[in-house]
Amino acid sequence: MKRTLFTLILLALMVSGCATTSAQEIAAPYFDTGIDSNTWVTIPAGEYPSGQMSHMVFVDTFDIMVTDVTVAQYAEFLNEALASGAIHVGDFEIHEGENIRQVHGVGGYYEGDPFDGYDHEEEVKAGDKIYVPFVDDGSLRLTFDGKTFTPDEAYANHPMTMVSWFGANAYCEYYGARLPKELEWEKAARGTERIGEYGLPYPWGEEIDGHYANYYASSDPYEKVFGKLGSTTPVGFYNGKTYNGFTTHDAASPYGLYDMAGNVWQWMGDDYPDQHYRHMRGGSYYSYEIDLRVWKFNSAGPDYYSPAVGFRCAQN
Amino acid sequence: MQAIATRFNYLFRSTRGLVLVAIATVALITAIWGTLSGPMVEWGVRDITVKLLGMDLQAAQREGRLIILYHAIAITVIAIEVYFMTELLPMKRWEQLFINATITIGYLLVAIFGLAFAYFGHNYAFHGLFLVGQSLVFFAGVLLAYALWPWRKDARLPKDSPYAHTKSGIDLERTAFFVMVVATLASAIWGAVPGSFWTNGQETFLAEDIIRLPHKTYLQKAVIGHLHIMLTLVAVAITLIVGRWMDFKGILHKIAMPMMIFGTIVTTTGALSVVWLEWAHTTIYVGSTFIMLAALFYVIYSWNKLIKDRIAELGIENPTFFQKIAALVHDPLKFGTGWQMVFMNFTVSGVGIFLAVKLEDIFRVWPHREERITLTGHWHILAGLIATIILLYYGDLSGLKGKIRKWYGWLIIIGSDIAFASATIFSMKRLFVSEYAQQPLVNTVMLLMDIGLGLVLIILGIFMAWRLIDLFKGNGVWRQEFNEETKRTAEAELREQQQKIEELQAKLAEVSQ
């Protein structure tokens, strides 16, 4: 009897763990944040406390987008680029070590990276690269009817995700911009202020809780719908507004940038010799808060795409 | 006053007492610091702990804090293993006393002042005491190596001994212990040099965060070598210790001990040479294969012994397969030590080998954060498995019997295995579920991890509470343990003295002639 009871309790716990409904089965709520995703800001030249240990580093002046590129903006780019012949729909090869995987989606030409044949170095050759895969598991937030890309209305003002580094880079270059360098991004995220020995660990200051950013178990309205891992929030969501009773703090960086911690990892523009992993910054909606610290980075190959990776652009 | 003095003597001058204090130290650290991560953060417990204890958790200092926390726990575990060794292996009484006293002061300084420095404001006087503690632990290691010197005459085995030995009688098990201790001392230097270079904790990083850097400095590689080999050597030590507990001997012992010695030397050389050799991994694979085979021989021996002893106890002449299985699992404490080693192959070694073989095709295709989870997951599991083996052994030393022994043993085994299997699935989840569809799986394995670890911690909590309450009894278990050990050590000391007297008398006789 005791054994049966124990087994039943264990099974009940396991079933309750599995019971969370997957994202595609529920409609996401729509929130207007009032933040214009077309806004850019100028970061002045000068030193800032860089990295975990806050060593002073000089960064030249540059402009950067106030928010991540949204699904609506990316759909617009795809339509324009498709019409101009800069990109095409088809099958693309993704190299995974010695394996090659075919993916159907939209992509375009990339000129390749210098290759030195270093240990563990994966060669990025010139050729057609995947920008966005056409996956049907619900993670892609735009649709393609054979002619036009249309953003999913519920996610139109969310960051564009499921976009490879090639896709992010192509977007920025198409509009005469580029992806930000890591040092630029970090300076834009934390500013120049030092508190004691260190620069700011988060764009808004030293403390973190669920009202500042979208991260794992941060209790935002999307976690209430989709579960603890949650989903992206609209760009600029953490701006001091209240949404359906959920209060946010104004979590802009010292230069007024939003979502520089949490929501989605952001692709960086640097290509490091002898490896070609592309770095990402900022942490995402299913990162722990430690990965939201402004100096932390993630990395993956340039054809990697994920529901938790997006980007924003910078320019000189 | 006398009551306090007696208990103090038990806790700090007997092996059982010293192990109890060290396990209590780890339990206390786990209980407090466990509230700073995982579900405790979500439930708001971390904030309460931080406020209540006045912790200072600056975001930039997190990596440094973790390094000190790892050292505080790992060095305490090393102290526990040293206590076991000084009791199990023949050595002079003064050697045992010196080693135990030195390492006790050392690990307590490390744990107390290391954590005080890391979590309660950077007071560099505390950091200095943390370093003094580590130095004392190192010195205790030097003393232990001296005490375990395999070539000493009084440690030689007779030719017909069932234990592994050379033709000249050198005890190969003792040699395996000795090699492990020397390797640990060398590996400590590999950690101490980079630690000092990075201004003693002011510049900090975790090895798993730099794993993808194509060009690592010598000192960064030294840190990676240090942490890997230290954990391996702690595992080698506990394997040898439980081997002694189970009276590992016979042909398997004679094959296993040379393998353990060779494996320990080769693996350590490989892990330390990672600093300058590109192909150091190959050396590590060769060495660890020998260590794992030696452990396998221990498992075969111990399980066979458990079956035979139990079948004989029950008086069964021709046991069936199921009777043999029942005999094998009859005592979870003894069965568990071997089982946890077998289980380790699925959750640690298997994962590690798979990771190495499929690095380019799978793990380097995943984002770095996923690779990091696998890396940290598999060595946390190894550390956890070692801890459970220590708890199983200490349960036996504490005289657990009957149903309590079974509940204690099985709950530790089942709880930890559920948690570690779940952690392994979590770390490898990208093999069978996409990021978008992972939530149900993540929720389930996280829940099982919490249940499993919770179960082990509850058992540990109850066990420690029982040992604490027992200390208030005039004639508790502690008294029995203390008396037994006092008797044993007194007898040993008497034998030593008699031997010394005989030696001196022989010398006098020699010069008088």
PDB file of C-alpha atoms in Angstrom, chain B residues 184-445:
ATOM      1  CA  THR B 184      47.255  15.857  -5.227  1.00  0.00           C
ATOM      2  CA  LEU B 185      50.129  17.922  -3.856  1.00  0.00           C
ATOM      3  CA  ALA B 186      51.478  18.544  -7.372  1.00  0.00           C
ATOM      4  CA  SER B 187      48.020  19.432  -8.618  1.00  0.00           C
ATOM      5  CA  ALA B 188      47.536  21.877  -5.742  1.00  0.00           C
ATOM      6  CA  ILE B 189      50.556  23.780  -7.037  1.00  0.00           C
ATOM      7  CA  TRP B 190      48.891  23.979 -10.457  1.00  0.00           C
ATOM      8  CA  GLY B 191      46.028  25.823  -8.775  1.00  0.00           C
ATOM      9  CA  ALA B 192      48.117  27.913  -6.400  1.00  0.00           C
ATOM     10  CA  VAL B 193      50.322  29.496  -9.062  1.00  0.00           C
ATOM     11  CA  PRO B 194      47.525  30.958 -11.232  1.00  0.00           C
ATOM     12  CA  GLY B 195      45.616  31.895  -8.074  1.00  0.00           C
ATOM     13  CA  SER B 196      48.568  33.938  -6.882  1.00  0.00           C
ATOM     14  CA  PHE B 197      49.191  35.406 -10.324  1.00  0.00           C
ATOM     15  CA  TRP B 198      45.655  36.765 -10.544  1.00  0.00           C
ATOM     16  CA  THR B 199      46.354  38.797  -7.430  1.00  0.00           C
ATOM     17  CA  ASN B 200      44.766  36.303  -5.074  1.00  0.00           C
ATOM     18  CA  GLY B 201      41.197  36.515  -6.161  1.00  0.00           C
ATOM     19  CA  GLN B 202      40.912  40.031  -7.526  1.00  0.00           C
ATOM     20  CA  GLU B 203      40.778  38.827 -11.141  1.00  0.00           C
ATOM     21  CA  THR B 204      38.519  35.797 -11.342  1.00  0.00           C
ATOM     22  CA  PHE B 205      36.965  33.558 -13.967  1.00  0.00           C
ATOM     23  CA  LEU B 206      35.348  30.156 -14.118  1.00  0.00           C
ATOM     24  CA  ALA B 207      36.983  27.610 -16.404  1.00  0.00           C
ATOM     25  CA  GLU B 208      33.700  26.765 -18.136  1.00  0.00           C
ATOM     26  CA  ASP B 209      33.394  30.389 -19.272  1.00  0.00           C
ATOM     27  CA  ILE B 210      36.679  30.366 -21.190  1.00  0.00           C
ATOM     28  CA  ILE B 211      36.356  26.935 -22.748  1.00  0.00           C
ATOM     29  CA  ARG B 212      35.782  28.260 -26.280  1.00  0.00           C
ATOM     30  CA  LEU B 213      38.595  30.784 -26.314  1.00  0.00           C
ATOM     31  CA  PRO B 214      40.926  29.575 -29.072  1.00  0.00           C
ATOM     32  CA  HIS B 215      44.027  30.995 -27.400  1.00  0.00           C
ATOM     33  CA  LYS B 216      44.224  30.374 -23.664  1.00  0.00           C
ATOM     34  CA  THR B 217      47.189  31.457 -21.586  1.00  0.00           C
ATOM     35  CA  TYR B 218      49.337  28.905 -19.750  1.00  0.00           C
ATOM     36  CA  LEU B 219      47.816  29.960 -16.466  1.00  0.00           C
ATOM     37  CA  GLN B 220      44.245  29.635 -17.753  1.00  0.00           C
ATOM     38  CA  LYS B 221      45.109  26.110 -18.879  1.00  0.00           C
ATOM     39  CA  ALA B 222      46.682  25.420 -15.485  1.00  0.00           C
ATOM     40  CA  VAL B 223      43.374  26.278 -13.803  1.00  0.00           C
ATOM     41  CA  ILE B 224      41.490  23.923 -16.139  1.00  0.00           C
ATOM     42  CA  GLY B 225      44.002  21.120 -15.446  1.00  0.00           C
ATOM     43  CA  HIS B 226      43.899  21.787 -11.704  1.00  0.00           C
ATOM     44  CA  LEU B 227      40.153  21.568 -11.247  1.00  0.00           C
ATOM     45  CA  HIS B 228      39.774  18.441 -13.388  1.00  0.00           C
ATOM     46  CA  ILE B 229      42.565  16.460 -11.768  1.00  0.00           C
ATOM     47  CA  MET B 230      41.671  17.492  -8.219  1.00  0.00           C
ATOM     48  CA  LEU B 231      38.184  16.073  -8.542  1.00  0.00           C
ATOM     49  CA  THR B 232      39.559  12.937 -10.199  1.00  0.00           C
ATOM     50  CA  LEU B 233      42.022  12.433  -7.355  1.00  0.00           C
ATOM     51  CA  VAL B 234      39.293  12.916  -4.747  1.00  0.00           C
ATOM     52  CA  ALA B 235      37.410  10.156  -6.609  1.00  0.00           C
ATOM     53  CA  VAL B 236      40.511   7.928  -6.686  1.00  0.00           C
ATOM     54  CA  ALA B 237      40.924   8.447  -2.934  1.00  0.00           C
ATOM     55  CA  ILE B 238      37.370   7.439  -2.062  1.00  0.00           C
ATOM     56  CA  THR B 239      37.629   4.377  -4.315  1.00  0.00           C
ATOM     57  CA  LEU B 240      40.746   3.244  -2.443  1.00  0.00           C
ATOM     58  CA  ILE B 241      39.131   4.057   0.914  1.00  0.00           C
ATOM     59  CA  VAL B 242      35.984   2.020   0.323  1.00  0.00           C
ATOM     60  CA  GLY B 243      38.206  -0.741  -1.053  1.00  0.00           C
ATOM     61  CA  ARG B 244      39.886  -0.894   2.345  1.00  0.00           C
ATOM     62  CA  TRP B 245      36.492  -0.786   4.062  1.00  0.00           C
ATOM     63  CA  MET B 246      35.324  -3.794   2.020  1.00  0.00           C
ATOM     64  CA  ASP B 247      38.670  -5.529   2.587  1.00  0.00           C
ATOM     65  CA  PHE B 248      39.414  -5.607  -1.148  1.00  0.00           C
ATOM     66  CA  LYS B 249      41.964  -8.383  -1.733  1.00  0.00           C
ATOM     67  CA  GLY B 250      42.801 -11.408  -3.853  1.00  0.00           C
ATOM     68  CA  ILE B 251      43.527 -11.639  -7.549  1.00  0.00           C
ATOM     69  CA  LEU B 252      41.324  -8.665  -8.515  1.00  0.00           C
ATOM     70  CA  HIS B 253      43.118  -6.532  -5.949  1.00  0.00           C
ATOM     71  CA  LYS B 254      46.458  -7.634  -7.384  1.00  0.00           C
ATOM     72  CA  ILE B 255      45.372  -6.554 -10.861  1.00  0.00           C
ATOM     73  CA  ALA B 256      43.565  -3.395  -9.762  1.00  0.00           C
ATOM     74  CA  MET B 257      46.264  -1.773  -7.639  1.00  0.00           C
ATOM     75  CA  PRO B 258      49.008  -1.560 -10.292  1.00  0.00           C
ATOM     76  CA  MET B 259      46.330  -0.221 -12.635  1.00  0.00           C
ATOM     77  CA  MET B 260      45.279   2.399 -10.112  1.00  0.00           C
ATOM     78  CA  ILE B 261      48.891   3.474  -9.578  1.00  0.00           C
ATOM     79  CA  PHE B 262      49.615   3.659 -13.306  1.00  0.00           C
ATOM     80  CA  GLY B 263      46.277   5.332 -14.051  1.00  0.00           C
ATOM     81  CA  THR B 264      46.755   7.947 -11.351  1.00  0.00           C
ATOM     82  CA  ILE B 265      50.258   8.838 -12.555  1.00  0.00           C
ATOM     83  CA  VAL B 266      49.262   8.986 -16.237  1.00  0.00           C
ATOM     84  CA  THR B 267      46.012  10.904 -15.693  1.00  0.00           C
ATOM     85  CA  THR B 268      47.698  13.418 -13.424  1.00  0.00           C
ATOM     86  CA  THR B 269      50.557  13.883 -15.881  1.00  0.00           C
ATOM     87  CA  GLY B 270      48.022  14.351 -18.676  1.00  0.00           C
ATOM     88  CA  ALA B 271      45.871  16.829 -16.787  1.00  0.00           C
ATOM     89  CA  LEU B 272      48.840  18.910 -15.679  1.00  0.00           C
ATOM     90  CA  SER B 273      50.565  18.785 -19.066  1.00  0.00           C
ATOM     91  CA  VAL B 274      47.472  20.349 -20.639  1.00  0.00           C
ATOM     92  CA  VAL B 275      49.338  23.596 -19.968  1.00  0.00           C
ATOM     93  CA  TRP B 276      51.861  22.954 -22.746  1.00  0.00           C
ATOM     94  CA  LEU B 277      50.749  19.849 -24.660  1.00  0.00           C
ATOM     95  CA  GLU B 278      48.054  19.950 -27.328  1.00  0.00           C
ATOM     96  CA  TRP B 279      47.496  16.174 -27.092  1.00  0.00           C
ATOM     97  CA  ALA B 280      47.284  16.013 -23.278  1.00  0.00           C
ATOM     98  CA  HIS B 281      43.723  14.713 -23.615  1.00  0.00           C
ATOM     99  CA  THR B 282      44.973  11.475 -25.142  1.00  0.00           C
ATOM    100  CA  THR B 283      47.137  10.884 -22.076  1.00  0.00           C
ATOM    101  CA  ILE B 284      44.151  11.588 -19.828  1.00  0.00           C
ATOM    102  CA  TYR B 285      41.993   9.050 -21.701  1.00  0.00           C
ATOM    103  CA  VAL B 286      44.678   6.359 -21.288  1.00  0.00           C
ATOM    104  CA  GLY B 287      45.150   7.084 -17.586  1.00  0.00           C
ATOM    105  CA  SER B 288      41.469   7.341 -16.725  1.00  0.00           C
ATOM    106  CA  THR B 289      40.766   4.046 -18.497  1.00  0.00           C
ATOM    107  CA  PHE B 290      43.123   2.336 -16.050  1.00  0.00           C
ATOM    108  CA  ILE B 291      41.541   4.107 -13.057  1.00  0.00           C
ATOM    109  CA  MET B 292      38.058   3.141 -14.187  1.00  0.00           C
ATOM    110  CA  LEU B 293      39.112  -0.473 -14.732  1.00  0.00           C
ATOM    111  CA  ALA B 294      40.577  -0.575 -11.226  1.00  0.00           C
ATOM    112  CA  ALA B 295      37.270   0.773  -9.893  1.00  0.00           C
ATOM    113  CA  LEU B 296      35.423  -1.854 -11.938  1.00  0.00           C
ATOM    114  CA  PHE B 297      37.487  -4.601 -10.314  1.00  0.00           C
ATOM    115  CA  TYR B 298      36.573  -3.173  -6.912  1.00  0.00           C
ATOM    116  CA  VAL B 299      32.879  -3.262  -7.858  1.00  0.00           C
ATOM    117  CA  ILE B 300      33.123  -6.881  -9.076  1.00  0.00           C
ATOM    118  CA  TYR B 301      34.961  -7.913  -5.923  1.00  0.00           C
ATOM    119  CA  SER B 302      32.683  -6.082  -3.499  1.00  0.00           C
ATOM    120  CA  TRP B 303      29.441  -7.252  -5.110  1.00  0.00           C
ATOM    121  CA  ASN B 304      30.661 -10.818  -5.257  1.00  0.00           C
ATOM    122  CA  LYS B 305      31.648 -10.594  -1.593  1.00  0.00           C
ATOM    123  CA  LEU B 306      28.268  -9.133  -0.621  1.00  0.00           C
ATOM    124  CA  ILE B 307      26.450 -11.978  -2.375  1.00  0.00           C
ATOM    125  CA  LYS B 308      28.672 -14.698  -0.900  1.00  0.00           C
ATOM    126  CA  ASP B 309      28.585 -13.320   2.644  1.00  0.00           C
ATOM    127  CA  ARG B 310      24.810 -12.909   2.690  1.00  0.00           C
ATOM    128  CA  ILE B 311      24.127 -16.286   1.092  1.00  0.00           C
ATOM    129  CA  ALA B 312      26.409 -17.899   3.662  1.00  0.00           C
ATOM    130  CA  GLU B 313      24.670 -15.970   6.445  1.00  0.00           C
ATOM    131  CA  LEU B 314      21.301 -17.287   5.265  1.00  0.00           C
ATOM    132  CA  GLY B 315      22.702 -20.782   4.862  1.00  0.00           C
ATOM    133  CA  ILE B 316      21.472 -21.200   1.280  1.00  0.00           C
ATOM    134  CA  GLU B 317      23.403 -23.891  -0.532  1.00  0.00           C
ATOM    135  CA  ASN B 318      22.299 -23.431  -4.151  1.00  0.00           C
ATOM    136  CA  PRO B 319      21.051 -19.866  -4.456  1.00  0.00           C
ATOM    137  CA  THR B 320      18.848 -18.842  -7.376  1.00  0.00           C
ATOM    138  CA  PHE B 321      19.557 -15.724  -9.445  1.00  0.00           C
ATOM    139  CA  PHE B 322      16.958 -13.729  -7.533  1.00  0.00           C
ATOM    140  CA  GLN B 323      18.328 -14.875  -4.184  1.00  0.00           C
ATOM    141  CA  LYS B 324      21.718 -13.633  -5.314  1.00  0.00           C
ATOM    142  CA  ILE B 325      20.269 -10.265  -6.331  1.00  0.00           C
ATOM    143  CA  ALA B 326      18.452 -10.026  -2.996  1.00  0.00           C
ATOM    144  CA  ALA B 327      21.722 -10.811  -1.244  1.00  0.00           C
ATOM    145  CA  LEU B 328      23.537  -8.178  -3.284  1.00  0.00           C
ATOM    146  CA  VAL B 329      21.150  -5.369  -2.385  1.00  0.00           C
ATOM    147  CA  HIS B 330      20.580  -6.506   1.204  1.00  0.00           C
ATOM    148  CA  ASP B 331      22.915  -3.871   2.634  1.00  0.00           C
ATOM    149  CA  PRO B 332      22.421  -0.594   0.730  1.00  0.00           C
ATOM    150  CA  LEU B 333      25.434   1.046   2.380  1.00  0.00           C
ATOM    151  CA  LYS B 334      27.919  -1.498   1.085  1.00  0.00           C
ATOM    152  CA  PHE B 335      26.099  -2.150  -2.183  1.00  0.00           C
ATOM    153  CA  GLY B 336      25.731   1.602  -2.757  1.00  0.00           C
ATOM    154  CA  THR B 337      29.440   2.380  -2.907  1.00  0.00           C
ATOM    155  CA  GLY B 338      29.860   0.118  -5.942  1.00  0.00           C
ATOM    156  CA  TRP B 339      26.525   1.064  -7.446  1.00  0.00           C
ATOM    157  CA  GLN B 340      27.295   4.778  -7.360  1.00  0.00           C
ATOM    158  CA  MET B 341      30.545   4.038  -9.220  1.00  0.00           C
ATOM    159  CA  VAL B 342      28.627   2.104 -11.881  1.00  0.00           C
ATOM    160  CA  PHE B 343      26.039   4.874 -12.081  1.00  0.00           C
ATOM    161  CA  MET B 344      28.873   7.353 -12.544  1.00  0.00           C
ATOM    162  CA  ASN B 345      29.644   5.762 -15.909  1.00  0.00           C
ATOM    163  CA  PHE B 346      26.259   6.853 -17.260  1.00  0.00           C
ATOM    164  CA  THR B 347      26.185  10.332 -15.777  1.00  0.00           C
ATOM    165  CA  VAL B 348      29.834  11.386 -15.756  1.00  0.00           C
ATOM    166  CA  SER B 349      32.295   9.244 -17.718  1.00  0.00           C
ATOM    167  CA  GLY B 350      29.845   8.368 -20.491  1.00  0.00           C
ATOM    168  CA  VAL B 351      28.827  11.986 -20.904  1.00  0.00           C
ATOM    169  CA  GLY B 352      32.456  13.113 -20.822  1.00  0.00           C
ATOM    170  CA  ILE B 353      33.537  10.617 -23.479  1.00  0.00           C
ATOM    171  CA  PHE B 354      30.504  11.398 -25.656  1.00  0.00           C
ATOM    172  CA  LEU B 355      31.266  15.092 -25.298  1.00  0.00           C
ATOM    173  CA  ALA B 356      34.876  14.585 -26.345  1.00  0.00           C
ATOM    174  CA  VAL B 357      34.019  12.338 -29.304  1.00  0.00           C
ATOM    175  CA  LYS B 358      31.174  14.506 -30.595  1.00  0.00           C
ATOM    176  CA  LEU B 359      32.608  17.887 -29.644  1.00  0.00           C
ATOM    177  CA  GLU B 360      32.671  19.368 -33.140  1.00  0.00           C
ATOM    178  CA  ASP B 361      29.550  17.668 -34.457  1.00  0.00           C
ATOM    179  CA  ILE B 362      27.231  18.322 -31.534  1.00  0.00           C
ATOM    180  CA  PHE B 363      28.480  20.299 -28.567  1.00  0.00           C
ATOM    181  CA  ARG B 364      30.257  23.059 -30.466  1.00  0.00           C
ATOM    182  CA  VAL B 365      27.161  23.435 -32.639  1.00  0.00           C
ATOM    183  CA  TRP B 366      25.146  24.261 -29.546  1.00  0.00           C
ATOM    184  CA  PRO B 367      25.548  27.710 -28.059  1.00  0.00           C
ATOM    185  CA  HIS B 368      28.248  28.061 -25.434  1.00  0.00           C
ATOM    186  CA  ARG B 369      25.698  28.232 -22.608  1.00  0.00           C
ATOM    187  CA  GLU B 370      24.435  24.733 -23.478  1.00  0.00           C
ATOM    188  CA  GLU B 371      27.974  23.351 -23.631  1.00  0.00           C
ATOM    189  CA  ARG B 372      28.644  25.003 -20.271  1.00  0.00           C
ATOM    190  CA  ILE B 373      25.632  23.269 -18.704  1.00  0.00           C
ATOM    191  CA  THR B 374      26.964  19.887 -19.852  1.00  0.00           C
ATOM    192  CA  LEU B 375      30.450  20.643 -18.570  1.00  0.00           C
ATOM    193  CA  THR B 376      29.413  21.906 -15.168  1.00  0.00           C
ATOM    194  CA  GLY B 377      26.650  19.310 -14.905  1.00  0.00           C
ATOM    195  CA  HIS B 378      28.902  16.296 -15.263  1.00  0.00           C
ATOM    196  CA  TRP B 379      31.501  17.395 -12.737  1.00  0.00           C
ATOM    197  CA  HIS B 380      28.887  18.524 -10.209  1.00  0.00           C
ATOM    198  CA  ILE B 381      27.409  15.045 -10.525  1.00  0.00           C
ATOM    199  CA  LEU B 382      30.804  13.414  -9.933  1.00  0.00           C
ATOM    200  CA  ALA B 383      31.296  15.573  -6.843  1.00  0.00           C
ATOM    201  CA  GLY B 384      27.794  14.647  -5.665  1.00  0.00           C
ATOM    202  CA  LEU B 385      28.409  10.924  -6.189  1.00  0.00           C
ATOM    203  CA  ILE B 386      31.627  11.110  -4.167  1.00  0.00           C
ATOM    204  CA  ALA B 387      29.692  12.843  -1.381  1.00  0.00           C
ATOM    205  CA  THR B 388      27.050  10.102  -1.335  1.00  0.00           C
ATOM    206  CA  ILE B 389      29.727   7.375  -1.110  1.00  0.00           C
ATOM    207  CA  ILE B 390      31.239   9.215   1.879  1.00  0.00           C
ATOM    208  CA  LEU B 391      27.802   9.400   3.499  1.00  0.00           C
ATOM    209  CA  LEU B 392      27.206   5.685   2.919  1.00  0.00           C
ATOM    210  CA  TYR B 393      30.557   4.815   4.484  1.00  0.00           C
ATOM    211  CA  TYR B 394      30.021   7.180   7.395  1.00  0.00           C
ATOM    212  CA  GLY B 395      26.563   5.696   7.956  1.00  0.00           C
ATOM    213  CA  ASP B 396      28.276   2.362   8.470  1.00  0.00           C
ATOM    214  CA  LEU B 397      30.912   3.885  10.758  1.00  0.00           C
ATOM    215  CA  SER B 398      28.113   5.423  12.833  1.00  0.00           C
ATOM    216  CA  GLY B 399      26.745   1.961  13.430  1.00  0.00           C
ATOM    217  CA  LEU B 400      23.442   2.316  11.594  1.00  0.00           C
ATOM    218  CA  LYS B 401      21.586  -0.976  11.771  1.00  0.00           C
ATOM    219  CA  GLY B 402      18.333  -2.628  10.740  1.00  0.00           C
ATOM    220  CA  LYS B 403      15.598  -0.635   9.066  1.00  0.00           C
ATOM    221  CA  ILE B 404      17.244   2.719   9.744  1.00  0.00           C
ATOM    222  CA  ARG B 405      20.340   1.525   7.882  1.00  0.00           C
ATOM    223  CA  LYS B 406      18.186   0.465   4.921  1.00  0.00           C
ATOM    224  CA  TRP B 407      16.141   3.683   4.804  1.00  0.00           C
ATOM    225  CA  TYR B 408      19.244   5.813   5.149  1.00  0.00           C
ATOM    226  CA  GLY B 409      21.108   3.912   2.429  1.00  0.00           C
ATOM    227  CA  TRP B 410      18.323   3.525  -0.080  1.00  0.00           C
ATOM    228  CA  LEU B 411      17.056   7.084   0.211  1.00  0.00           C
ATOM    229  CA  ILE B 412      20.561   8.437  -0.387  1.00  0.00           C
ATOM    230  CA  ILE B 413      21.036   6.149  -3.404  1.00  0.00           C
ATOM    231  CA  ILE B 414      17.587   6.660  -4.928  1.00  0.00           C
ATOM    232  CA  GLY B 415      17.399  10.393  -4.172  1.00  0.00           C
ATOM    233  CA  SER B 416      20.828  11.164  -5.578  1.00  0.00           C
ATOM    234  CA  ASP B 417      20.394   8.935  -8.622  1.00  0.00           C
ATOM    235  CA  ILE B 418      17.051  10.523  -9.511  1.00  0.00           C
ATOM    236  CA  ALA B 419      18.647  13.952  -9.196  1.00  0.00           C
ATOM    237  CA  PHE B 420      21.791  13.074 -11.152  1.00  0.00           C
ATOM    238  CA  ALA B 421      19.946  11.225 -13.911  1.00  0.00           C
ATOM    239  CA  SER B 422      17.628  14.227 -14.267  1.00  0.00           C
ATOM    240  CA  ALA B 423      20.584  16.602 -14.322  1.00  0.00           C
ATOM    241  CA  THR B 424      22.180  14.498 -17.060  1.00  0.00           C
ATOM    242  CA  ILE B 425      18.998  14.577 -19.146  1.00  0.00           C
ATOM    243  CA  PHE B 426      18.751  18.328 -18.553  1.00  0.00           C
ATOM    244  CA  SER B 427      22.329  18.887 -19.668  1.00  0.00           C
ATOM    245  CA  MET B 428      21.879  16.770 -22.805  1.00  0.00           C
ATOM    246  CA  LYS B 429      18.344  17.939 -23.593  1.00  0.00           C
ATOM    247  CA  ARG B 430      19.285  19.559 -26.881  1.00  0.00           C
ATOM    248  CA  LEU B 431      19.898  16.082 -28.309  1.00  0.00           C
ATOM    249  CA  PHE B 432      16.210  15.259 -28.181  1.00  0.00           C
ATOM    250  CA  VAL B 433      14.208  18.463 -27.800  1.00  0.00           C
ATOM    251  CA  SER B 434      14.351  21.873 -29.463  1.00  0.00           C
ATOM    252  CA  GLU B 435      14.625  25.096 -27.495  1.00  0.00           C
ATOM    253  CA  TYR B 436      11.082  25.998 -28.401  1.00  0.00           C
ATOM    254  CA  ALA B 437       9.558  22.727 -27.209  1.00  0.00           C
ATOM    255  CA  GLN B 438      11.752  22.140 -24.164  1.00  0.00           C
ATOM    256  CA  GLN B 439       9.564  23.557 -21.405  1.00  0.00           C
ATOM    257  CA  PRO B 440       7.706  20.375 -20.381  1.00  0.00           C
ATOM    258  CA  LEU B 441      10.953  18.397 -20.281  1.00  0.00           C
ATOM    259  CA  VAL B 442      12.795  21.136 -18.386  1.00  0.00           C
ATOM    260  CA  ASN B 443       9.976  21.426 -15.853  1.00  0.00           C
ATOM    261  CA  THR B 444       9.945  17.676 -15.255  1.00  0.00           C
ATOM    262  CA  VAL B 445      13.682  17.173 -14.865  1.00  0.00           C
TER     263      VAL B 445
END
